PDB file of C-alpha atoms in Angstrom:
ATOM      1  CA  UNK A   1       0.000   0.000   0.000  1.00  0.00           C
ATOM      2  CA  UNK A   2       1.266   3.447  -0.919  1.00  0.00           C
ATOM      3  CA  UNK A   3       1.128   5.694   2.156  1.00  0.00           C
ATOM      4  CA  UNK A   4       1.466   8.950   0.244  1.00  0.00           C
ATOM      5  CA  UNK A   5       4.326  10.234   2.411  1.00  0.00           C
ATOM      6  CA  UNK A   6       6.819  11.102  -0.316  1.00  0.00           C
ATOM      7  CA  UNK A   7       8.236  14.600   0.296  1.00  0.00           C
ATOM      8  CA  UNK A   8       5.920  15.175   3.261  1.00  0.00           C
ATOM      9  CA  UNK A   9       7.554  17.107   6.111  1.00  0.00           C
ATOM     10  CA  UNK A  10       7.428  15.362   9.476  1.00  0.00           C
ATOM     11  CA  UNK A  11       8.384  16.546  12.951  1.00  0.00           C
ATOM     12  CA  UNK A  12       9.237  13.611  15.219  1.00  0.00           C
ATOM     13  CA  UNK A  13       9.854  14.394  18.884  1.00  0.00           C
ATOM     14  CA  UNK A  14      12.110  12.381  21.214  1.00  0.00           C
ATOM     15  CA  UNK A  15      13.399  10.488  18.199  1.00  0.00           C
ATOM     16  CA  UNK A  16      17.064   9.737  18.838  1.00  0.00           C
ATOM     17  CA  UNK A  17      16.054   6.248  20.012  1.00  0.00           C
ATOM     18  CA  UNK A  18      13.098   4.141  21.085  1.00  0.00           C
ATOM     19  CA  UNK A  19       9.552   4.692  19.873  1.00  0.00           C
ATOM     20  CA  UNK A  20      10.217   8.047  18.245  1.00  0.00           C
ATOM     21  CA  UNK A  21      13.180   6.638  16.345  1.00  0.00           C
ATOM     22  CA  UNK A  22      11.020   3.766  15.107  1.00  0.00           C
ATOM     23  CA  UNK A  23       8.442   6.188  13.697  1.00  0.00           C
ATOM     24  CA  UNK A  24      11.140   8.434  12.203  1.00  0.00           C
ATOM     25  CA  UNK A  25      12.642   5.438  10.381  1.00  0.00           C
ATOM     26  CA  UNK A  26       9.281   4.323   9.002  1.00  0.00           C
ATOM     27  CA  UNK A  27       8.455   7.824   7.772  1.00  0.00           C
ATOM     28  CA  UNK A  28      11.833   8.139   6.077  1.00  0.00           C
ATOM     29  CA  UNK A  29      11.492   4.693   4.501  1.00  0.00           C
ATOM     30  CA  UNK A  30       8.279   5.935   2.879  1.00  0.00           C
ATOM     31  CA  UNK A  31       9.845   9.074   1.426  1.00  0.00           C
ATOM     32  CA  UNK A  32       9.164  11.724   4.085  1.00  0.00           C
ATOM     33  CA  UNK A  33      11.538  14.491   5.090  1.00  0.00           C
ATOM     34  CA  UNK A  34      12.107  13.978   8.809  1.00  0.00           C
ATOM     35  CA  UNK A  35      13.018  16.554  11.449  1.00  0.00           C
ATOM     36  CA  UNK A  36      14.186  14.784  14.597  1.00  0.00           C
ATOM     37  CA  UNK A  37      14.675  16.240  18.056  1.00  0.00           C
ATOM     38  CA  UNK A  38      16.102  15.032  21.336  1.00  0.00           C
ATOM     39  CA  UNK A  39      17.640  16.568  24.426  1.00  0.00           C
ATOM     40  CA  UNK A  40      21.039  15.191  23.380  1.00  0.00           C
ATOM     41  CA  UNK A  41      22.540  17.014  20.398  1.00  0.00           C
ATOM     42  CA  UNK A  42      25.009  14.195  19.758  1.00  0.00           C
ATOM     43  CA  UNK A  43      22.401  11.424  19.932  1.00  0.00           C
ATOM     44  CA  UNK A  44      19.898  13.129  17.650  1.00  0.00           C
ATOM     45  CA  UNK A  45      22.585  14.042  15.130  1.00  0.00           C
ATOM     46  CA  UNK A  46      23.708  10.413  15.004  1.00  0.00           C
ATOM     47  CA  UNK A  47      20.118   9.200  14.577  1.00  0.00           C
ATOM     48  CA  UNK A  48      19.465  11.664  11.758  1.00  0.00           C
ATOM     49  CA  UNK A  49      22.683  10.686   9.977  1.00  0.00           C
ATOM     50  CA  UNK A  50      21.848   6.980  10.228  1.00  0.00           C
ATOM     51  CA  UNK A  51      18.331   7.467   8.854  1.00  0.00           C
ATOM     52  CA  UNK A  52      19.606   9.636   6.018  1.00  0.00           C
ATOM     53  CA  UNK A  53      22.219   7.017   5.088  1.00  0.00           C
ATOM     54  CA  UNK A  54      19.860   4.042   5.378  1.00  0.00           C
ATOM     55  CA  UNK A  55      16.915   5.492   3.468  1.00  0.00           C
ATOM     56  CA  UNK A  56      18.342   8.309   1.355  1.00  0.00           C
ATOM     57  CA  UNK A  57      16.030  10.654   3.230  1.00  0.00           C
ATOM     58  CA  UNK A  58      16.398  14.349   3.961  1.00  0.00           C
ATOM     59  CA  UNK A  59      16.752  14.825   7.711  1.00  0.00           C
ATOM     60  CA  UNK A  60      17.273  17.606  10.232  1.00  0.00           C
ATOM     61  CA  UNK A  61      18.551  17.186  13.777  1.00  0.00           C
ATOM     62  CA  UNK A  62      17.793  19.592  16.624  1.00  0.00           C
ATOM     63  CA  UNK A  63      18.625  19.523  20.318  1.00  0.00           C
ATOM     64  CA  UNK A  64      15.329  20.246  22.060  1.00  0.00           C
ATOM     65  CA  UNK A  65      14.048  19.756  25.588  1.00  0.00           C
ATOM     66  CA  UNK A  66      10.278  19.541  25.133  1.00  0.00           C
ATOM     67  CA  UNK A  67       9.781  20.884  28.664  1.00  0.00           C
ATOM     68  CA  UNK A  68      11.023  24.264  27.388  1.00  0.00           C
ATOM     69  CA  UNK A  69       8.591  26.224  25.210  1.00  0.00           C
ATOM     70  CA  UNK A  70      11.291  28.286  23.495  1.00  0.00           C
ATOM     71  CA  UNK A  71      13.146  25.142  22.423  1.00  0.00           C
ATOM     72  CA  UNK A  72      10.012  23.595  20.915  1.00  0.00           C
ATOM     73  CA  UNK A  73       9.338  26.824  19.037  1.00  0.00           C
ATOM     74  CA  UNK A  74      12.916  26.947  17.719  1.00  0.00           C
ATOM     75  CA  UNK A  75      12.658  23.332  16.471  1.00  0.00           C
ATOM     76  CA  UNK A  76       9.352  23.962  14.713  1.00  0.00           C
ATOM     77  CA  UNK A  77      10.519  27.229  13.129  1.00  0.00           C
ATOM     78  CA  UNK A  78      13.819  25.685  11.989  1.00  0.00           C
ATOM     79  CA  UNK A  79      11.909  22.916  10.221  1.00  0.00           C
ATOM     80  CA  UNK A  80       9.378  25.252   8.630  1.00  0.00           C
ATOM     81  CA  UNK A  81      12.157  27.548   7.420  1.00  0.00           C
ATOM     82  CA  UNK A  82      14.047  24.647   5.873  1.00  0.00           C
ATOM     83  CA  UNK A  83      11.179  22.841   4.177  1.00  0.00           C
ATOM     84  CA  UNK A  84       8.091  25.041   4.227  1.00  0.00           C
ATOM     85  CA  UNK A  85       4.763  23.760   5.499  1.00  0.00           C
ATOM     86  CA  UNK A  86       4.712  20.928   8.046  1.00  0.00           C
ATOM     87  CA  UNK A  87       2.553  17.909   7.220  1.00  0.00           C
ATOM     88  CA  UNK A  88       3.036  15.555  10.185  1.00  0.00           C
ATOM     89  CA  UNK A  89       3.832  15.791  13.891  1.00  0.00           C
ATOM     90  CA  UNK A  90       4.643  12.959  16.275  1.00  0.00           C
ATOM     91  CA  UNK A  91       4.150  14.186  19.842  1.00  0.00           C
ATOM     92  CA  UNK A  92       6.429  12.193  22.117  1.00  0.00           C
ATOM     93  CA  UNK A  93       8.474  12.524  25.308  1.00  0.00           C
ATOM     94  CA  UNK A  94      10.014  10.347  27.953  1.00  0.00           C
ATOM     95  CA  UNK A  95       7.668   9.146  30.682  1.00  0.00           C
ATOM     96  CA  UNK A  96       7.443  10.347  34.287  1.00  0.00           C
ATOM     97  CA  UNK A  97       9.300   8.263  36.886  1.00  0.00           C
ATOM     98  CA  UNK A  98       7.638   5.143  38.254  1.00  0.00           C
ATOM     99  CA  UNK A  99       5.987   5.713  41.645  1.00  0.00           C
ATOM    100  CA  UNK A 100       2.591   5.510  43.284  1.00  0.00           C
ATOM    101  CA  UNK A 101       0.547   8.692  43.482  1.00  0.00           C
ATOM    102  CA  UNK A 102       0.756   8.389  47.269  1.00  0.00           C
ATOM    103  CA  UNK A 103       4.522   8.767  46.974  1.00  0.00           C
ATOM    104  CA  UNK A 104       4.363  11.725  44.588  1.00  0.00           C
ATOM    105  CA  UNK A 105       5.073  15.262  45.768  1.00  0.00           C
ATOM    106  CA  UNK A 106       3.805  18.525  44.301  1.00  0.00           C
ATOM    107  CA  UNK A 107       7.144  18.857  42.509  1.00  0.00           C
ATOM    108  CA  UNK A 108       6.803  15.362  41.027  1.00  0.00           C
ATOM    109  CA  UNK A 109       3.311  16.197  39.794  1.00  0.00           C
ATOM    110  CA  UNK A 110       4.420  19.508  38.292  1.00  0.00           C
ATOM    111  CA  UNK A 111       7.399  17.910  36.558  1.00  0.00           C
ATOM    112  CA  UNK A 112       5.185  15.172  35.081  1.00  0.00           C
ATOM    113  CA  UNK A 113       2.705  17.801  33.886  1.00  0.00           C
ATOM    114  CA  UNK A 114       5.423  19.801  32.117  1.00  0.00           C
ATOM    115  CA  UNK A 115       7.052  16.729  30.546  1.00  0.00           C
ATOM    116  CA  UNK A 116       3.940  14.928  29.351  1.00  0.00           C
ATOM    117  CA  UNK A 117       0.817  17.093  29.102  1.00  0.00           C
ATOM    118  CA  UNK A 118       2.058  20.667  28.724  1.00  0.00           C
ATOM    119  CA  UNK A 119       4.724  19.657  26.210  1.00  0.00           C
ATOM    120  CA  UNK A 120       2.061  17.925  24.098  1.00  0.00           C
ATOM    121  CA  UNK A 121      -0.137  21.006  24.077  1.00  0.00           C
ATOM    122  CA  UNK A 122       2.797  23.234  23.162  1.00  0.00           C
ATOM    123  CA  UNK A 123       4.043  21.019  20.325  1.00  0.00           C
ATOM    124  CA  UNK A 124       0.584  20.893  18.802  1.00  0.00           C
ATOM    125  CA  UNK A 125      -0.161  24.600  19.311  1.00  0.00           C
ATOM    126  CA  UNK A 126       3.133  25.683  17.775  1.00  0.00           C
ATOM    127  CA  UNK A 127       2.943  23.311  14.799  1.00  0.00           C
ATOM    128  CA  UNK A 128      -0.676  23.783  13.702  1.00  0.00           C
ATOM    129  CA  UNK A 129      -0.093  27.271  12.207  1.00  0.00           C
ATOM    130  CA  UNK A 130       2.339  25.641   9.753  1.00  0.00           C
ATOM    131  CA  UNK A 131      -0.136  22.916   8.743  1.00  0.00           C
ATOM    132  CA  UNK A 132      -2.739  22.978   6.030  1.00  0.00           C
ATOM    133  CA  UNK A 133      -5.523  20.607   5.095  1.00  0.00           C
ATOM    134  CA  UNK A 134      -4.221  17.064   5.193  1.00  0.00           C
ATOM    135  CA  UNK A 135      -2.043  17.718   8.237  1.00  0.00           C
ATOM    136  CA  UNK A 136      -1.778  14.911  10.764  1.00  0.00           C
ATOM    137  CA  UNK A 137      -0.798  14.803  14.441  1.00  0.00           C
ATOM    138  CA  UNK A 138      -0.158  11.646  16.449  1.00  0.00           C
ATOM    139  CA  UNK A 139       0.604  11.372  20.152  1.00  0.00           C
ATOM    140  CA  UNK A 140       2.515   8.528  21.752  1.00  0.00           C
ATOM    141  CA  UNK A 141       0.541   7.676  24.849  1.00  0.00           C
ATOM    142  CA  UNK A 142       0.311   4.645  27.163  1.00  0.00           C
ATOM    143  CA  UNK A 143      -1.840   1.616  27.905  1.00  0.00           C
ATOM    144  CA  UNK A 144      -2.336   3.161  31.340  1.00  0.00           C
ATOM    145  CA  UNK A 145      -4.971   5.510  29.876  1.00  0.00           C
ATOM    146  CA  UNK A 146      -7.191   2.434  29.517  1.00  0.00           C
ATOM    147  CA  UNK A 147      -5.798   0.121  32.182  1.00  0.00           C
ATOM    148  CA  UNK A 148      -3.924   1.981  34.953  1.00  0.00           C
ATOM    149  CA  UNK A 149      -0.653   0.263  35.842  1.00  0.00           C
ATOM    150  CA  UNK A 150       0.860  -0.142  39.311  1.00  0.00           C
ATOM    151  CA  UNK A 151       3.412   2.562  40.118  1.00  0.00           C
ATOM    152  CA  UNK A 152       2.653   4.531  36.944  1.00  0.00           C
ATOM    153  CA  UNK A 153       0.164   6.918  38.503  1.00  0.00           C
ATOM    154  CA  UNK A 154       1.822  10.080  37.206  1.00  0.00           C
ATOM    155  CA  UNK A 155       1.907   8.681  33.681  1.00  0.00           C
ATOM    156  CA  UNK A 156      -1.720   7.569  33.912  1.00  0.00           C
ATOM    157  CA  UNK A 157      -2.993  10.980  34.994  1.00  0.00           C
ATOM    158  CA  UNK A 158      -0.953  13.019  32.521  1.00  0.00           C
ATOM    159  CA  UNK A 159      -1.404  10.725  29.527  1.00  0.00           C
ATOM    160  CA  UNK A 160      -5.143  10.556  30.166  1.00  0.00           C
ATOM    161  CA  UNK A 161      -5.011  14.333  29.874  1.00  0.00           C
ATOM    162  CA  UNK A 162      -3.192  14.019  26.551  1.00  0.00           C
ATOM    163  CA  UNK A 163      -5.904  11.658  25.290  1.00  0.00           C
ATOM    164  CA  UNK A 164      -8.530  14.229  26.253  1.00  0.00           C
ATOM    165  CA  UNK A 165      -6.531  16.966  24.548  1.00  0.00           C
ATOM    166  CA  UNK A 166      -6.329  14.957  21.330  1.00  0.00           C
ATOM    167  CA  UNK A 167     -10.016  14.050  21.288  1.00  0.00           C
ATOM    168  CA  UNK A 168     -10.990  17.678  21.856  1.00  0.00           C
ATOM    169  CA  UNK A 169      -8.649  19.056  19.205  1.00  0.00           C
ATOM    170  CA  UNK A 170      -9.699  16.368  16.718  1.00  0.00           C
ATOM    171  CA  UNK A 171     -13.128  17.993  16.770  1.00  0.00           C
ATOM    172  CA  UNK A 172     -11.817  21.557  16.772  1.00  0.00           C
ATOM    173  CA  UNK A 173      -9.380  21.090  13.893  1.00  0.00           C
ATOM    174  CA  UNK A 174     -11.403  18.758  11.687  1.00  0.00           C
ATOM    175  CA  UNK A 175     -12.819  21.742   9.818  1.00  0.00           C
ATOM    176  CA  UNK A 176      -9.262  22.711   8.864  1.00  0.00           C
ATOM    177  CA  UNK A 177      -8.597  19.224   7.524  1.00  0.00           C
ATOM    178  CA  UNK A 178      -6.153  18.361  10.314  1.00  0.00           C
ATOM    179  CA  UNK A 179      -6.370  14.933  11.955  1.00  0.00           C
ATOM    180  CA  UNK A 180      -5.280  13.948  15.487  1.00  0.00           C
ATOM    181  CA  UNK A 181      -4.928  10.429  16.883  1.00  0.00           C
ATOM    182  CA  UNK A 182      -3.293   8.517  19.741  1.00  0.00           C
ATOM    183  CA  UNK A 183      -0.975   5.520  19.531  1.00  0.00           C
ATOM    184  CA  UNK A 184      -0.665   3.204  22.541  1.00  0.00           C
ATOM    185  CA  UNK A 185       2.510   1.133  22.820  1.00  0.00           C
ATOM    186  CA  UNK A 186       2.376  -2.158  24.684  1.00  0.00           C
ATOM    187  CA  UNK A 187       5.544  -3.908  25.813  1.00  0.00           C
ATOM    188  CA  UNK A 188       7.835  -2.545  23.128  1.00  0.00           C
ATOM    189  CA  UNK A 189      11.508  -3.430  23.578  1.00  0.00           C
ATOM    190  CA  UNK A 190      12.857   0.022  24.470  1.00  0.00           C
ATOM    191  CA  UNK A 191      15.084   1.482  27.161  1.00  0.00           C
ATOM    192  CA  UNK A 192      11.963   2.789  28.933  1.00  0.00           C
ATOM    193  CA  UNK A 193      10.404  -0.685  29.154  1.00  0.00           C
ATOM    194  CA  UNK A 194      13.726  -2.148  30.297  1.00  0.00           C
ATOM    195  CA  UNK A 195      13.835   0.495  33.041  1.00  0.00           C
ATOM    196  CA  UNK A 196      10.289  -0.318  34.162  1.00  0.00           C
ATOM    197  CA  UNK A 197      11.090  -4.033  34.188  1.00  0.00           C
ATOM    198  CA  UNK A 198      14.135  -3.306  36.347  1.00  0.00           C
ATOM    199  CA  UNK A 199      12.007  -1.302  38.800  1.00  0.00           C
ATOM    200  CA  UNK A 200       9.517  -4.178  39.016  1.00  0.00           C
ATOM    201  CA  UNK A 201      12.362  -6.627  39.615  1.00  0.00           C
ATOM    202  CA  UNK A 202      13.787  -4.480  42.397  1.00  0.00           C
ATOM    203  CA  UNK A 203      10.432  -3.920  44.102  1.00  0.00           C
ATOM    204  CA  UNK A 204       9.306  -7.555  43.948  1.00  0.00           C
ATOM    205  CA  UNK A 205      12.592  -9.392  44.367  1.00  0.00           C
ATOM    206  CA  UNK A 206      11.885 -11.345  41.176  1.00  0.00           C
ATOM    207  CA  UNK A 207      14.715 -11.747  38.674  1.00  0.00           C
ATOM    208  CA  UNK A 208      14.667  -9.544  35.595  1.00  0.00           C
ATOM    209  CA  UNK A 209      14.347 -12.599  33.339  1.00  0.00           C
ATOM    210  CA  UNK A 210      11.309 -13.766  35.291  1.00  0.00           C
ATOM    211  CA  UNK A 211       9.724 -10.302  35.152  1.00  0.00           C
ATOM    212  CA  UNK A 212      10.042 -10.360  31.383  1.00  0.00           C
ATOM    213  CA  UNK A 213       8.811 -13.959  31.129  1.00  0.00           C
ATOM    214  CA  UNK A 214       5.709 -13.117  33.167  1.00  0.00           C
ATOM    215  CA  UNK A 215       5.007 -10.091  30.966  1.00  0.00           C
ATOM    216  CA  UNK A 216       5.351 -12.157  27.803  1.00  0.00           C
ATOM    217  CA  UNK A 217       2.990 -14.786  29.222  1.00  0.00           C
ATOM    218  CA  UNK A 218       0.261 -12.114  29.193  1.00  0.00           C
ATOM    219  CA  UNK A 219       0.855 -11.096  25.572  1.00  0.00           C
ATOM    220  CA  UNK A 220      -1.164 -13.229  23.129  1.00  0.00           C
ATOM    221  CA  UNK A 221       1.433 -12.796  20.373  1.00  0.00           C
ATOM    222  CA  UNK A 222       4.077 -14.101  22.777  1.00  0.00           C
ATOM    223  CA  UNK A 223       6.797 -11.468  22.544  1.00  0.00           C
ATOM    224  CA  UNK A 224       7.733  -7.882  23.225  1.00  0.00           C
ATOM    225  CA  UNK A 225       7.157  -5.625  20.243  1.00  0.00           C
ATOM    226  CA  UNK A 226       9.936  -3.940  18.293  1.00  0.00           C
ATOM    227  CA  UNK A 227      10.322  -0.266  17.521  1.00  0.00           C
ATOM    228  CA  UNK A 228       9.723  -1.176  13.878  1.00  0.00           C
ATOM    229  CA  UNK A 229       6.344  -2.738  14.771  1.00  0.00           C
ATOM    230  CA  UNK A 230       5.445   0.528  16.439  1.00  0.00           C
ATOM    231  CA  UNK A 231       7.015   2.738  13.788  1.00  0.00           C
ATOM    232  CA  UNK A 232       5.039   1.251  10.924  1.00  0.00           C
ATOM    233  CA  UNK A 233       1.759   1.814  12.779  1.00  0.00           C
ATOM    234  CA  UNK A 234       2.771   5.396  13.498  1.00  0.00           C
ATOM    235  CA  UNK A 235       3.738   6.115   9.904  1.00  0.00           C
ATOM    236  CA  UNK A 236       0.378   4.796   8.707  1.00  0.00           C
ATOM    237  CA  UNK A 237      -1.680   6.976  11.061  1.00  0.00           C
ATOM    238  CA  UNK A 238       0.370  10.032  10.143  1.00  0.00           C
ATOM    239  CA  UNK A 239       0.022   9.359   6.433  1.00  0.00           C
ATOM    240  CA  UNK A 240      -2.639  10.323   3.870  1.00  0.00           C
ATOM    241  CA  UNK A 241      -3.508   6.613   3.712  1.00  0.00           C
ATOM    242  CA  UNK A 242      -5.282   7.158   7.060  1.00  0.00           C
ATOM    243  CA  UNK A 243      -7.165  10.214   5.795  1.00  0.00           C
ATOM    244  CA  UNK A 244     -10.519   9.204   7.328  1.00  0.00           C
ATOM    245  CA  UNK A 245      -9.176   8.382  10.784  1.00  0.00           C
ATOM    246  CA  UNK A 246      -9.266  11.081  13.458  1.00  0.00           C
ATOM    247  CA  UNK A 247      -9.933  11.196  17.191  1.00  0.00           C
ATOM    248  CA  UNK A 248      -8.989   7.514  17.397  1.00  0.00           C
ATOM    249  CA  UNK A 249      -6.658   5.478  19.595  1.00  0.00           C
ATOM    250  CA  UNK A 250      -4.756   2.503  18.183  1.00  0.00           C
ATOM    251  CA  UNK A 251      -3.057  -0.109  20.357  1.00  0.00           C
ATOM    252  CA  UNK A 252       0.223  -1.675  19.280  1.00  0.00           C
ATOM    253  CA  UNK A 253       0.478  -4.245  22.058  1.00  0.00           C
ATOM    254  CA  UNK A 254       0.377  -7.770  20.677  1.00  0.00           C
ATOM    255  CA  UNK A 255      -3.140  -8.158  22.071  1.00  0.00           C
ATOM    256  CA  UNK A 256      -2.078  -7.605  25.684  1.00  0.00           C
ATOM    257  CA  UNK A 257      -4.784  -5.131  26.701  1.00  0.00           C
ATOM    258  CA  UNK A 258      -7.987  -6.811  27.793  1.00  0.00           C
ATOM    259  CA  UNK A 259     -10.291  -3.786  27.691  1.00  0.00           C
ATOM    260  CA  UNK A 260     -12.724  -3.548  24.801  1.00  0.00           C
TER     261      UNK A 260
END
């Protein structure tokens, strides 16, 4: 299937590795021009160079902390200046630390808000003026918006807010021809999931191998996902091939979630 991404301009946040990198690769493989950002200038430059070499794609690399409004604005404006209108945006950021809400302080809550919810609003608000009809926005969210997970209370609260933001803006921006959707990762083999597995191992006294084996036992497809599994789903939802999908949430979880 032709996704219609050739020469489309895509912003992909938190894309030096993990889920964002998977989506950036899939977009580039389908002909998009990809603007990557990450807090680490060295890491994002290396990721952009690798994608350009592997797929012959045009790429930009920008150091950007999505908790800082001025840095988001600079990334968006740099991309628009280089390539003109922006067609796609992947909203993404690292997750809040694992803890129960009972353990969280006001500072923890504020930090999670700025990292997850406020950054999403800012990325969308600053990108939309550069989008025309056919524009597409996708947020990377979490299974915890449907099935809250132990010790991920901050993520659950903030990402549920992101889901509400997306559903609201999907209605508001539909008249402009701009689509917004959510993408839920399951157990995708990333540094973030490895970190969460390590926390579970430490808290329960169960070996890391056993933690992973127990998680896999609850996944009908019998494995952790790859960033390429996730990236292909993201590229599809961002593409013109998904032109009649908006306000939706897609799970990429191997069937792990039990909610309907």
